[in-house]
């Protein structure tokens, strides 16, 4: 399945989110995935703990954060969640991001190869990024993907 299909299936697109705390954003991104049973409730805490221990290495210069944890931290099936923040916020001691794509992969190979590669391919387009940041509804985001 594509990122678009997984986001729709999980009902995991949130736009116009006003939040200044990165830990709350992680929990917010995880909520629809937990509700559908795609990840355990422990997964978001594993992402937070990983960030506190290793830094927010998943924040990129383009204002994109791709928080994730290892498959054994509670991934039940491959999944994605998208949160578009109104304003960029700092993640731990790292850079700021306003587009947050949480993902869970059931195995380590999919974790790196499929998950991150699919996200990079999706977001490697300046025009799409600008429109994504301006989107005000789930429908607008789906149309962009």
Tab-separated table of C-alpha atoms in Angstrom:
chain	number	residue	atom	x	y	z
A	1	UNK	CA	0.000	0.000	0.000
A	2	UNK	CA	1.097	3.580	-0.611
A	3	UNK	CA	1.538	6.240	2.064
A	4	UNK	CA	-1.652	7.864	0.791
A	5	UNK	CA	-3.627	4.629	1.146
A	6	UNK	CA	-2.221	3.949	4.615
A	7	UNK	CA	-2.983	7.497	5.803
A	8	UNK	CA	-6.568	7.241	4.547
A	9	UNK	CA	-7.081	3.773	6.024
A	10	UNK	CA	-5.817	4.943	9.427
A	11	UNK	CA	-7.741	8.242	9.222
A	12	UNK	CA	-4.410	9.718	10.294
A	13	UNK	CA	-4.212	13.155	8.643
A	14	UNK	CA	-4.371	16.166	10.954
A	15	UNK	CA	-3.986	19.707	9.586
A	16	UNK	CA	-3.890	23.154	11.130
A	17	UNK	CA	-2.672	21.811	14.459
A	18	UNK	CA	-1.616	24.418	17.019
A	19	UNK	CA	0.875	22.900	19.445
A	20	UNK	CA	4.227	23.995	20.862
A	21	UNK	CA	5.344	20.856	22.719
A	22	UNK	CA	7.054	18.185	20.603
A	23	UNK	CA	6.142	15.394	23.005
A	24	UNK	CA	2.439	16.242	22.708
A	25	UNK	CA	2.824	16.297	18.908
A	26	UNK	CA	4.293	12.768	19.030
A	27	UNK	CA	1.340	11.569	21.109
A	28	UNK	CA	-1.094	13.381	18.803
A	29	UNK	CA	0.447	11.748	15.730
A	30	UNK	CA	0.213	8.330	17.384
A	31	UNK	CA	-3.402	8.652	18.504
A	32	UNK	CA	-5.167	7.591	15.257
A	33	UNK	CA	-2.705	4.717	14.764
A	34	UNK	CA	-3.376	3.503	18.304
A	35	UNK	CA	-7.139	3.828	17.784
A	36	UNK	CA	-6.968	1.558	14.733
A	37	UNK	CA	-4.722	-0.929	16.546
A	38	UNK	CA	-1.789	-0.393	14.147
A	39	UNK	CA	0.587	0.458	17.028
A	40	UNK	CA	0.462	-0.183	20.753
A	41	UNK	CA	-0.051	2.621	23.235
A	42	UNK	CA	3.616	2.175	24.244
A	43	UNK	CA	4.902	3.119	20.786
A	44	UNK	CA	4.614	6.898	21.184
A	45	UNK	CA	6.453	6.756	24.510
A	46	UNK	CA	9.187	4.695	22.841
A	47	UNK	CA	9.541	7.454	20.223
A	48	UNK	CA	9.760	10.092	22.967
A	49	UNK	CA	12.275	8.065	24.994
A	50	UNK	CA	14.365	7.443	21.878
A	51	UNK	CA	14.365	11.193	21.159
A	52	UNK	CA	15.387	12.043	24.720
A	53	UNK	CA	18.218	9.476	24.592
A	54	UNK	CA	19.511	10.019	21.048
A	55	UNK	CA	18.187	13.418	19.994
A	56	UNK	CA	15.715	14.281	17.257
A	57	UNK	CA	17.883	12.917	14.438
A	58	UNK	CA	14.685	12.573	12.398
A	59	UNK	CA	14.215	16.350	11.902
A	60	UNK	CA	15.370	17.556	8.503
A	61	UNK	CA	16.311	21.030	7.274
A	62	UNK	CA	13.143	21.273	5.198
A	63	UNK	CA	11.035	21.455	8.373
A	64	UNK	CA	10.030	17.813	8.255
A	65	UNK	CA	10.122	15.473	11.246
A	66	UNK	CA	9.833	11.712	10.776
A	67	UNK	CA	9.559	10.339	14.322
A	68	UNK	CA	9.621	6.570	14.678
A	69	UNK	CA	10.821	3.753	16.886
A	70	UNK	CA	11.950	0.186	16.335
A	71	UNK	CA	9.397	-2.396	15.194
A	72	UNK	CA	9.567	-4.262	18.507
A	73	UNK	CA	8.412	-1.114	20.346
A	74	UNK	CA	4.805	-1.843	19.452
A	75	UNK	CA	4.253	-1.863	15.690
A	76	UNK	CA	1.446	-4.237	14.793
A	77	UNK	CA	1.301	-3.318	11.113
A	78	UNK	CA	2.945	-0.838	8.755
A	79	UNK	CA	1.386	2.586	9.164
A	80	UNK	CA	1.786	6.336	8.721
A	81	UNK	CA	0.352	9.405	10.431
A	82	UNK	CA	0.630	13.005	9.182
A	83	UNK	CA	0.387	16.144	11.312
A	84	UNK	CA	0.687	19.581	9.714
A	85	UNK	CA	1.394	22.205	12.368
A	86	UNK	CA	0.365	25.852	12.038
A	87	UNK	CA	3.890	26.925	13.016
A	88	UNK	CA	7.212	25.049	13.152
A	89	UNK	CA	8.271	23.888	16.611
A	90	UNK	CA	11.632	22.615	17.912
A	91	UNK	CA	11.977	18.891	18.584
A	92	UNK	CA	14.125	18.306	21.660
A	93	UNK	CA	17.460	20.032	21.010
A	94	UNK	CA	17.114	19.743	17.246
A	95	UNK	CA	15.717	21.899	14.486
A	96	UNK	CA	12.143	22.995	13.954
A	97	UNK	CA	9.504	21.169	11.950
A	98	UNK	CA	5.934	21.844	10.917
A	99	UNK	CA	5.300	18.652	8.960
A	100	UNK	CA	5.390	15.555	11.133
A	101	UNK	CA	5.130	12.095	9.613
A	102	UNK	CA	5.160	9.323	12.163
A	103	UNK	CA	5.575	5.835	10.821
A	104	UNK	CA	5.670	2.350	12.141
A	105	UNK	CA	7.220	-0.566	10.290
A	106	UNK	CA	6.839	-4.199	11.230
A	107	UNK	CA	10.428	-5.116	10.426
A	108	UNK	CA	13.762	-3.310	10.362
A	109	UNK	CA	14.218	-3.520	6.588
A	110	UNK	CA	10.832	-1.970	5.873
A	111	UNK	CA	11.588	0.556	8.598
A	112	UNK	CA	14.535	1.975	6.680
A	113	UNK	CA	14.050	1.001	3.066
A	114	UNK	CA	10.335	1.364	2.530
A	115	UNK	CA	9.231	3.853	5.168
A	116	UNK	CA	11.818	6.569	4.864
A	117	UNK	CA	12.285	6.151	1.114
A	118	UNK	CA	8.539	6.519	0.531
A	119	UNK	CA	8.395	9.656	2.681
A	120	UNK	CA	11.376	11.246	0.925
A	121	UNK	CA	9.875	10.505	-2.497
A	122	UNK	CA	6.601	12.050	-1.412
A	123	UNK	CA	8.126	15.226	-0.018
A	124	UNK	CA	10.923	15.788	-2.523
A	125	UNK	CA	8.882	18.427	-4.314
A	126	UNK	CA	8.959	22.096	-3.240
A	127	UNK	CA	5.595	22.931	-4.801
A	128	UNK	CA	3.896	19.994	-3.067
A	129	UNK	CA	5.481	21.002	0.258
A	130	UNK	CA	4.187	24.580	-0.057
A	131	UNK	CA	0.674	23.331	-0.845
A	132	UNK	CA	0.821	20.792	1.980
A	133	UNK	CA	1.698	23.518	4.473
A	134	UNK	CA	-1.228	25.605	3.188
A	135	UNK	CA	-3.741	22.731	3.294
A	136	UNK	CA	-6.700	23.266	5.597
A	137	UNK	CA	-8.458	19.911	5.320
A	138	UNK	CA	-7.786	16.204	5.070
A	139	UNK	CA	-9.285	16.274	1.589
A	140	UNK	CA	-6.781	18.875	0.407
A	141	UNK	CA	-3.907	16.769	1.746
A	142	UNK	CA	-5.234	13.598	0.108
A	143	UNK	CA	-5.515	15.437	-3.227
A	144	UNK	CA	-1.851	16.479	-2.938
A	145	UNK	CA	-0.535	13.001	-2.199
